[in-house]
XYZ file of C-alpha atoms in Angstrom:
601
model
C 114.368 81.833 122.668
C 117.073 82.918 119.571
C 119.675 80.466 120.324
C 123.252 82.487 119.389
C 125.594 81.194 116.997
C 129.265 81.346 117.050
C 129.874 84.168 113.802
C 126.980 86.215 115.706
C 128.287 89.792 116.482
C 129.186 91.313 120.055
C 126.322 92.823 121.565
C 128.158 95.806 121.710
C 129.141 95.900 117.446
C 124.756 95.142 117.103
C 124.330 98.550 119.258
C 126.289 100.535 117.027
C 124.408 102.909 114.539
C 125.095 103.450 110.866
C 124.039 106.887 109.333
C 121.812 106.499 106.454
C 120.644 109.002 103.521
C 118.065 108.623 101.360
C 117.566 110.567 97.880
C 114.005 111.163 97.169
C 112.863 111.881 93.931
C 112.841 115.663 93.527
C 117.000 115.432 94.528
C 116.483 116.456 98.087
C 117.693 113.529 101.336
C 116.440 112.452 104.473
C 118.991 111.099 106.514
C 117.970 108.821 109.501
C 119.956 106.599 111.868
C 118.999 102.254 112.582
C 120.935 99.258 114.039
C 122.861 96.815 112.580
C 119.873 94.453 112.969
C 117.703 96.709 110.801
C 115.861 95.470 108.312
C 114.488 96.735 104.744
C 110.895 97.991 105.584
C 112.236 100.058 108.449
C 113.809 102.378 106.588
C 110.754 101.937 103.550
C 108.689 102.790 106.182
C 110.662 105.806 107.554
C 110.591 107.277 104.016
C 106.721 106.306 102.955
C 105.954 108.549 107.019
C 107.996 111.130 105.626
C 105.558 111.528 102.959
C 102.955 110.712 105.368
C 102.245 107.568 102.515
C 99.726 104.740 102.409
C 99.990 104.013 99.234
C 103.531 102.585 99.312
C 103.730 99.295 97.409
C 104.504 100.907 94.514
C 108.222 102.226 96.065
C 111.326 100.823 96.496
C 114.756 101.524 97.806
C 117.911 101.305 95.281
C 121.173 101.095 95.691
C 124.736 100.653 94.048
C 127.217 98.583 95.344
C 131.370 98.953 95.142
C 130.972 97.681 91.821
C 127.784 100.142 90.487
C 125.942 97.060 89.923
C 122.169 98.665 91.350
C 119.977 96.146 93.637
C 116.962 97.110 95.253
C 116.456 96.628 99.256
C 115.436 93.354 100.662
C 112.672 94.843 103.226
C 112.702 91.265 104.519
C 116.958 91.173 105.585
C 118.998 93.395 107.213
C 119.811 97.040 106.321
C 123.687 96.363 107.036
C 124.051 92.598 105.426
C 122.905 93.642 102.333
C 125.071 96.942 101.672
C 128.943 96.661 100.770
C 129.885 100.262 100.428
C 131.189 101.909 103.531
C 129.110 103.756 105.942
C 127.258 105.990 105.327
C 125.255 104.158 103.399
C 123.658 106.304 100.572
C 120.449 104.485 98.781
C 117.720 106.168 96.554
C 114.326 106.288 97.162
C 112.155 105.263 93.305
C 108.976 103.778 91.672
C 109.872 99.780 91.557
C 106.437 98.557 90.278
C 104.417 101.268 88.424
C 100.595 100.433 88.368
C 99.192 99.834 85.301
C 95.921 101.838 85.501
C 97.208 105.527 86.547
C 93.752 106.811 87.219
C 93.507 104.035 89.810
C 95.771 105.307 92.408
C 93.753 106.848 95.164
C 95.856 110.205 96.807
C 96.903 112.899 94.465
C 100.482 112.179 96.547
C 100.871 109.147 95.213
C 100.283 110.958 91.466
C 103.013 113.134 92.294
C 105.390 110.693 93.762
C 104.992 108.899 90.526
C 105.438 111.483 88.277
C 108.630 112.647 89.821
C 109.504 109.394 88.502
C 108.275 109.339 85.138
C 109.664 112.974 84.973
C 113.036 111.456 85.737
C 112.176 108.471 82.938
C 111.868 111.031 79.794
C 114.856 112.638 80.954
C 116.676 109.985 81.311
C 115.796 107.769 78.052
C 114.414 105.120 79.537
C 110.515 106.692 78.500
C 110.952 106.074 74.102
C 108.512 107.753 72.964
C 107.794 109.237 69.492
C 107.704 113.916 68.944
C 103.144 113.776 70.142
C 104.053 112.149 72.783
C 107.405 113.562 73.766
C 105.990 117.567 73.170
C 102.750 116.295 75.471
C 104.899 114.752 78.030
C 106.827 117.924 78.005
C 104.473 120.700 78.096
C 102.595 119.051 81.036
C 105.513 119.045 82.493
C 105.864 122.552 81.614
C 102.255 123.598 82.921
C 102.408 121.417 86.084
C 106.017 123.138 87.385
C 104.919 126.685 85.868
C 100.979 127.613 85.359
C 99.283 129.235 82.624
C 101.902 130.388 80.220
C 101.496 134.544 80.191
C 103.504 136.505 77.768
C 104.687 139.033 80.358
C 106.676 136.960 82.208
C 107.402 134.309 80.430
C 110.005 135.189 77.038
C 109.442 133.590 73.792
C 112.520 130.884 74.516
C 110.832 130.401 78.195
C 111.002 126.362 77.290
C 114.459 126.456 76.834
C 115.024 126.495 80.155
C 112.865 123.366 80.707
C 115.706 120.390 80.406
C 113.002 118.061 79.446
C 114.920 114.969 77.442
C 118.854 114.605 76.486
C 118.275 116.782 73.866
C 116.163 119.144 72.782
C 115.664 120.263 69.200
C 113.369 123.856 68.271
C 111.348 121.640 66.873
C 109.645 120.394 70.112
C 110.846 122.335 71.931
C 108.335 125.270 69.529
C 105.775 121.963 69.804
C 105.770 121.726 73.610
C 105.005 125.959 73.704
C 101.658 125.284 71.975
C 100.529 122.472 73.807
C 101.161 124.658 76.989
C 100.056 127.476 75.585
C 96.219 126.280 74.172
C 96.148 122.609 74.878
C 96.821 122.750 78.723
C 95.789 126.534 79.613
C 93.723 126.893 82.397
C 95.387 123.100 84.458
C 96.694 123.080 88.135
C 99.787 121.569 89.078
C 97.051 117.695 89.747
C 95.489 117.547 86.357
C 98.583 118.495 84.644
C 101.139 115.489 86.370
C 97.239 113.562 85.828
C 97.232 113.583 81.923
C 100.707 113.316 81.798
C 100.264 109.539 83.795
C 97.825 109.111 81.762
C 99.557 109.867 78.894
C 102.566 107.356 79.584
C 100.876 104.646 80.977
C 100.197 104.061 77.397
C 103.360 103.824 75.631
C 105.611 100.853 75.577
C 107.785 101.251 77.752
C 106.223 102.166 80.875
C 107.148 101.538 83.528
C 110.869 99.413 81.755
C 113.495 99.377 83.690
C 115.986 98.606 81.024
C 119.120 95.806 81.763
C 121.429 95.715 78.465
C 121.800 92.154 77.412
C 122.707 90.095 74.393
C 120.728 87.954 72.818
C 121.725 84.885 70.995
C 123.253 86.747 67.650
C 125.248 88.971 69.555
C 123.037 92.195 69.032
C 122.552 94.443 71.971
C 119.453 94.040 73.596
C 117.557 95.349 76.491
C 115.275 93.664 78.781
C 112.325 95.291 80.399
C 109.055 93.921 82.519
C 105.750 95.743 83.019
C 102.111 95.669 83.604
C 101.623 93.781 80.779
C 104.610 91.201 80.960
C 108.449 90.416 80.201
C 109.620 93.213 77.274
C 112.731 92.606 74.925
C 113.653 96.480 73.281
C 116.653 96.072 70.148
C 117.277 99.307 68.256
C 113.494 100.933 67.688
C 111.514 98.453 68.458
C 109.788 95.850 70.963
C 111.112 92.812 69.251
C 109.105 90.548 72.439
C 106.292 91.063 74.401
C 105.490 87.874 76.286
C 102.438 88.334 78.732
C 102.708 87.019 82.796
C 100.361 84.335 81.569
C 102.173 83.141 78.965
C 105.409 83.082 80.934
C 106.225 80.307 82.854
C 108.831 80.555 84.877
C 112.427 82.434 85.054
C 116.247 80.983 85.287
C 119.818 81.957 85.165
C 123.188 79.961 85.293
C 126.170 82.686 85.039
C 125.141 85.261 82.503
C 123.341 83.247 81.231
C 119.292 84.246 81.670
C 116.144 82.056 80.394
C 112.947 82.991 79.517
C 111.163 79.987 79.416
C 106.989 80.730 77.804
C 104.457 79.358 75.549
C 103.842 81.635 72.362
C 101.069 80.515 69.952
C 101.055 77.355 72.084
C 104.557 76.123 71.376
C 107.285 76.376 73.893
C 109.664 79.379 73.970
C 112.622 79.391 74.847
C 114.657 82.819 75.191
C 118.074 83.087 75.868
C 120.332 85.998 77.003
C 123.640 87.016 78.022
C 124.951 89.050 80.619
C 128.278 90.682 81.196
C 128.296 89.657 84.910
C 126.522 86.900 86.907
C 125.597 90.039 89.221
C 123.868 91.566 86.691
C 122.171 88.578 85.177
C 121.049 86.878 89.474
C 119.488 90.787 89.698
C 117.350 90.284 86.538
C 116.069 87.295 87.377
C 115.601 89.001 90.412
C 113.161 91.861 89.371
C 111.745 89.554 87.245
C 110.434 87.348 89.659
C 108.888 90.291 91.440
C 107.142 91.291 88.858
C 106.061 88.252 87.690
C 104.699 87.485 91.444
C 103.400 91.260 91.751
C 101.797 91.973 88.768
C 100.193 88.374 87.888
C 99.559 86.612 91.362
C 96.100 88.005 92.628
C 96.670 86.941 95.975
C 100.227 87.074 98.736
C 99.302 83.267 99.565
C 99.488 82.102 96.244
C 103.345 83.265 95.393
C 105.674 80.216 95.676
C 109.546 79.934 96.254
C 111.180 80.049 93.722
C 114.797 79.017 92.298
C 116.935 79.810 89.806
C 117.749 76.105 89.088
C 115.528 72.519 88.541
C 119.156 70.437 90.089
C 118.580 69.014 93.044
C 119.955 71.720 96.050
C 121.376 74.205 93.870
C 121.359 77.622 93.056
C 119.409 80.251 93.936
C 115.862 80.711 96.019
C 114.049 83.943 96.506
C 110.773 84.443 97.930
C 108.371 87.875 96.824
C 107.330 88.765 99.686
C 105.098 91.913 99.410
C 101.736 92.903 98.138
C 100.621 92.256 95.210
C 98.725 94.540 92.486
C 95.232 93.609 92.567
C 95.565 93.653 96.570
C 97.556 96.958 96.671
C 93.788 98.636 94.499
C 91.661 97.050 96.953
C 92.950 98.360 99.813
C 93.243 101.646 97.844
C 89.492 101.640 97.794
C 90.076 101.631 100.802
C 91.391 104.646 102.289
C 89.684 106.817 104.026
C 91.826 109.567 105.230
C 92.106 113.607 104.373
C 94.532 114.380 101.425
C 97.422 114.854 102.596
C 99.422 117.693 101.487
C 101.912 117.979 98.389
C 105.179 119.615 98.913
C 105.795 120.224 94.687
C 109.280 121.370 94.406
C 109.387 125.458 92.971
C 111.330 125.721 89.167
C 114.659 125.218 89.584
C 115.248 122.801 92.529
C 114.051 120.061 90.023
C 117.210 118.110 88.513
C 115.026 119.138 85.203
C 116.330 122.313 84.897
C 119.722 122.378 86.784
C 123.306 120.723 86.588
C 123.808 117.064 87.476
C 127.129 116.715 87.482
C 127.736 118.111 91.434
C 125.791 114.608 92.392
C 127.719 112.496 90.765
C 124.518 110.453 89.141
C 125.544 110.057 85.983
C 128.470 109.910 84.228
C 130.359 112.405 81.164
C 128.440 110.777 78.478
C 125.809 112.319 75.689
C 123.068 110.921 75.665
C 120.369 109.976 72.342
C 117.661 111.857 72.006
C 114.188 109.815 73.230
C 111.955 111.922 71.060
C 111.702 112.009 66.917
C 108.814 112.283 64.459
C 106.333 109.701 64.298
C 102.974 109.149 62.840
C 100.849 107.832 66.543
C 99.798 111.200 66.851
C 96.620 110.852 67.990
C 96.859 107.430 69.616
C 95.156 108.168 72.802
C 91.585 109.886 72.618
C 90.461 107.776 74.540
C 92.736 108.592 78.022
C 91.689 111.959 77.382
C 87.964 110.776 77.398
C 88.974 109.339 80.855
C 90.650 112.969 82.050
C 87.626 114.717 81.183
C 85.130 112.487 83.082
C 87.966 112.371 86.201
C 87.973 116.212 86.559
C 84.717 115.878 88.910
C 85.888 113.081 90.988
C 89.532 114.512 91.723
C 89.979 116.623 94.897
C 91.881 119.809 92.447
C 91.660 123.752 92.705
C 90.165 125.295 90.588
C 90.485 124.884 86.781
C 90.357 127.991 84.937
C 91.108 131.852 86.970
C 87.893 134.590 86.031
C 89.068 135.674 82.114
C 87.950 139.400 80.317
C 85.100 139.216 77.728
C 87.744 140.174 74.970
C 90.194 137.004 75.943
C 87.113 134.552 76.095
C 86.445 135.418 72.514
C 89.808 135.420 71.605
C 90.211 131.978 73.322
C 86.996 130.735 71.347
C 88.635 131.873 68.260
C 92.136 130.653 68.457
C 89.504 127.307 70.058
C 87.315 127.491 66.539
C 90.106 127.408 64.468
C 92.670 124.435 66.266
C 89.223 122.104 66.375
C 89.227 122.730 62.152
C 92.930 122.287 61.568
C 91.945 118.929 63.824
C 89.607 117.718 61.770
C 91.568 117.870 58.770
C 94.575 116.126 60.069
C 91.602 114.212 61.720
C 89.901 113.010 58.331
C 93.298 112.901 56.886
C 94.125 110.160 59.211
C 91.737 107.813 59.407
C 92.109 105.235 57.117
C 96.265 104.997 58.320
C 94.810 105.300 61.991
C 92.759 101.719 61.762
C 95.263 100.464 59.446
C 97.421 100.486 62.369
C 95.570 100.022 64.770
C 94.221 97.113 63.123
C 98.358 95.809 62.779
C 99.698 96.569 66.403
C 96.904 94.676 66.880
C 98.089 91.997 65.235
C 101.963 92.560 66.782
C 99.729 92.394 69.856
C 98.604 89.593 69.728
C 101.657 87.607 67.770
C 103.906 88.927 70.172
C 106.715 90.178 67.331
C 108.432 92.924 66.662
C 106.378 96.892 66.801
C 108.184 100.247 65.770
C 108.254 102.431 68.835
C 110.187 105.266 67.196
C 112.540 106.621 64.819
C 115.263 106.377 67.719
C 116.964 103.676 69.415
C 116.659 103.050 72.697
C 119.055 103.796 75.023
C 118.546 105.422 77.285
C 122.458 106.585 80.044
C 124.825 103.911 81.144
C 124.362 104.977 84.749
C 120.478 105.076 83.970
C 120.827 101.509 83.823
C 121.203 98.017 86.634
C 124.089 96.509 85.119
C 127.759 98.422 85.397
C 129.809 100.657 82.658
C 133.041 100.838 83.178
C 133.552 106.205 82.960
C 136.096 104.482 80.566
C 134.226 102.349 78.383
C 132.024 106.116 76.869
C 128.649 104.362 76.474
C 126.487 101.703 76.404
C 127.606 101.077 72.325
C 131.218 99.567 73.925
C 128.857 97.849 76.750
C 129.030 94.634 74.108
C 130.840 95.286 71.087
C 130.534 92.950 68.936
C 132.533 89.204 68.288
C 134.063 91.078 64.742
C 135.953 93.885 66.768
C 137.442 92.646 69.462
C 139.086 89.194 67.242
C 140.037 92.090 65.081
C 141.645 93.797 67.647
C 143.124 90.632 69.737
C 144.877 89.948 66.454
C 146.440 93.229 66.195
C 148.271 92.211 69.421
C 151.759 91.009 69.492
C 151.429 89.396 72.790
C 148.520 87.688 71.670
C 150.163 86.220 68.632
C 152.437 85.642 70.204
C 149.433 83.440 72.829
C 147.975 82.631 69.623
C 151.847 80.720 68.315
C 152.003 78.977 71.607
C 148.313 77.624 72.179
C 148.944 76.078 68.212
C 151.684 74.157 69.698
C 150.131 72.787 72.446
C 147.542 71.490 70.470
C 149.965 70.003 67.531
C 152.313 67.876 70.260
C 147.419 67.049 71.824
C 146.679 65.913 68.430
C 149.850 64.256 68.198
C 149.259 62.310 71.874
C 145.755 61.623 70.413
C 147.386 59.588 66.822
C 149.654 57.733 69.344
C 146.755 55.510 71.013
C 144.926 55.613 68.779
C 147.873 52.895 67.639
C 147.204 49.217 67.303
C 151.018 49.108 70.080
C 148.621 51.205 72.339
C 145.186 48.902 72.201
C 145.786 46.646 75.553
C 147.026 50.683 77.336
C 143.346 51.782 76.665
C 141.603 48.964 77.775
C 143.531 49.067 81.429
C 142.849 53.108 81.464
C 139.872 52.578 81.117
C 139.558 49.951 83.574
C 141.136 51.542 85.850
C 138.756 54.721 85.597
C 135.830 52.446 86.114
C 137.005 50.589 89.035
C 138.094 54.545 90.751
C 134.410 55.640 89.693
C 133.006 52.637 91.670
C 135.246 52.784 94.405
C 134.251 56.723 94.585
C 130.112 56.578 94.147
C 130.198 52.973 97.046
C 132.549 55.862 99.108
C 130.334 57.921 98.982
C 127.325 56.436 98.985
C 128.363 54.630 102.374
C 128.779 57.988 103.975
C 125.521 59.922 102.816
C 123.107 56.801 103.206
C 123.616 56.370 106.935
C 123.116 60.700 107.214
C 120.091 59.691 105.055
C 118.684 57.841 107.165
C 118.914 59.629 109.971
C 117.488 62.803 108.946
C 114.840 60.612 107.428
C 113.431 58.305 110.339
C 115.812 59.543 113.411
C 114.094 61.941 115.985
C 117.200 64.106 116.256
C 116.813 67.455 117.303
C 119.724 69.599 116.000
C 119.662 72.901 114.473
C 121.487 71.838 111.304
C 119.856 68.513 110.596
C 116.316 70.711 112.246
C 116.573 73.462 109.571
C 117.806 70.386 106.183
C 114.773 69.206 107.463
C 112.828 72.626 106.800
C 113.658 73.298 103.231
C 110.562 73.031 100.850
C 113.146 70.814 98.606
C 113.574 68.185 101.607
C 109.777 68.061 102.828
C 109.416 67.566 98.387
C 112.080 64.134 98.105
C 110.498 62.723 101.921
C 106.456 62.722 100.870
C 106.308 62.721 96.822
C 109.925 60.065 97.152
C 111.094 58.297 100.249
C 107.311 57.710 101.465
C 106.601 55.873 98.576
C 109.424 53.334 98.292
C 108.861 52.981 101.441
C 105.839 51.831 101.244
C 106.546 49.722 98.328
C 109.287 47.748 100.082
C 107.562 47.709 103.133
C 104.770 45.659 101.130
C 107.966 43.827 99.297
C 109.120 42.269 101.994
C 105.639 41.273 103.178
C 105.336 39.517 100.549
C 108.862 37.451 100.554
C 108.300 36.716 104.078
C 104.528 35.713 104.194
C 105.427 33.067 101.211
C 108.566 31.913 102.895
C 106.497 31.565 106.305
C 104.460 28.759 103.357
C 107.093 27.031 102.410
């Protein structure tokens, strides 16, 4: 029987319903009413039941607090206790854990939802990619949304109707049209989406939810967690890749985030600084969840993690879901008729409409996440896997009926294209081999790797750390120390405060010099003795208070609620079995020896 606490709400308040609105990946919304004690898992199940989704461990619900800090809804806690904003609550259904191999996803519905998330990542600059990959991803989106190119139906600039990237150059649009009209012709939406997933999961920024931070030099960096491990992006380079097997622990203290791991058989400690303590705690919780999801083989191996090693101090957190291996095993056992996938029509998705009416992003101009790069032929293996998958996945027919003239024209175009591809492959074969060797070496050494010609800079409202609207963008999220000092010294009020601080510093220096004089030696000794006496009295008083309480906790059988809660904590159990019990056995053994010696004498 549960014990009612005095701070518990009344019965009437528990029965009050709370209105919740959840925005889905296609920007549609569903609403529901929950009780004040309803946990987050109920809300997540409600959205998954709306989709008829079984592979739901990859997804989560995200919300924003009044300080514009983003959080993932904890399924094990009540929704009302997590939400700090006013009712009705508004949340978003998003991909929380990106599958390492999308080809292992069993159902087409799950692949479609992942496709919608990746389309959002491309549009908001989170999925940074070179020019060739950007053009291929854009062509897959156009093929999935629009179908085959029809010169009678589509105008010459039909790609301009698609808002695929933050900025789209004419060169990029022409390349997208070329791939869409030739390479992807005849593919149904499911296969085009699968092509996008297969190409996207090979990119270095796949699955990265960027957290803006500052490193020890004061430079802005973006931290992220992928299926491979912990990554750090700075500029257009990935400067760190610490695989999950090499990550030992994540810690945070205030606004400082620590990554403790092993690199080249040496201990490695990386330190980063966030803008707020709430952002640092959110970063730490994301790190703990991703490490448990991708690293552990079973959910039973997940342990409660503490943010600090100090006894009875710091935040404690435990990931409560299934891990990646268990999700893949559960997916392989699904034996139902595939559900119908209701795809959003052209013009209804966020990629094709303005976002100002929803007030989800700020009035700032994001950077282009796709420029020219030399990695155009990086994924022949992924394309081969796609061709082998066409027969195993339940997809609609790939090619419509065509006339012999169209077949002849298409064969001629394919022959010319194949000849061009062979010539390009011959020119770049040596460079490709050298680059692959170089990338492998860099991957093993976790050193810097160039990911694009563009600096990694996603939209400010799309990152978990809040950015004020008055700042105008991520460049002002962490200003340089030199710029801040220059602005401070130019302020007249700051000049007055600095002058007063100099005078106080001079007064303190004069006082220290007076203490160092020979005449004040006796006073210093008396002050030190008084300080030592106060310290001894305080330590004795604390010992007199804590020692009986500790004995009551360890030896008594009093079944009081707060004592029972303390005894159930992992820290107390560790202290009891690893420290107190051996110390008590040693003390009793010494006491028996002394008793035997006294009786023998």
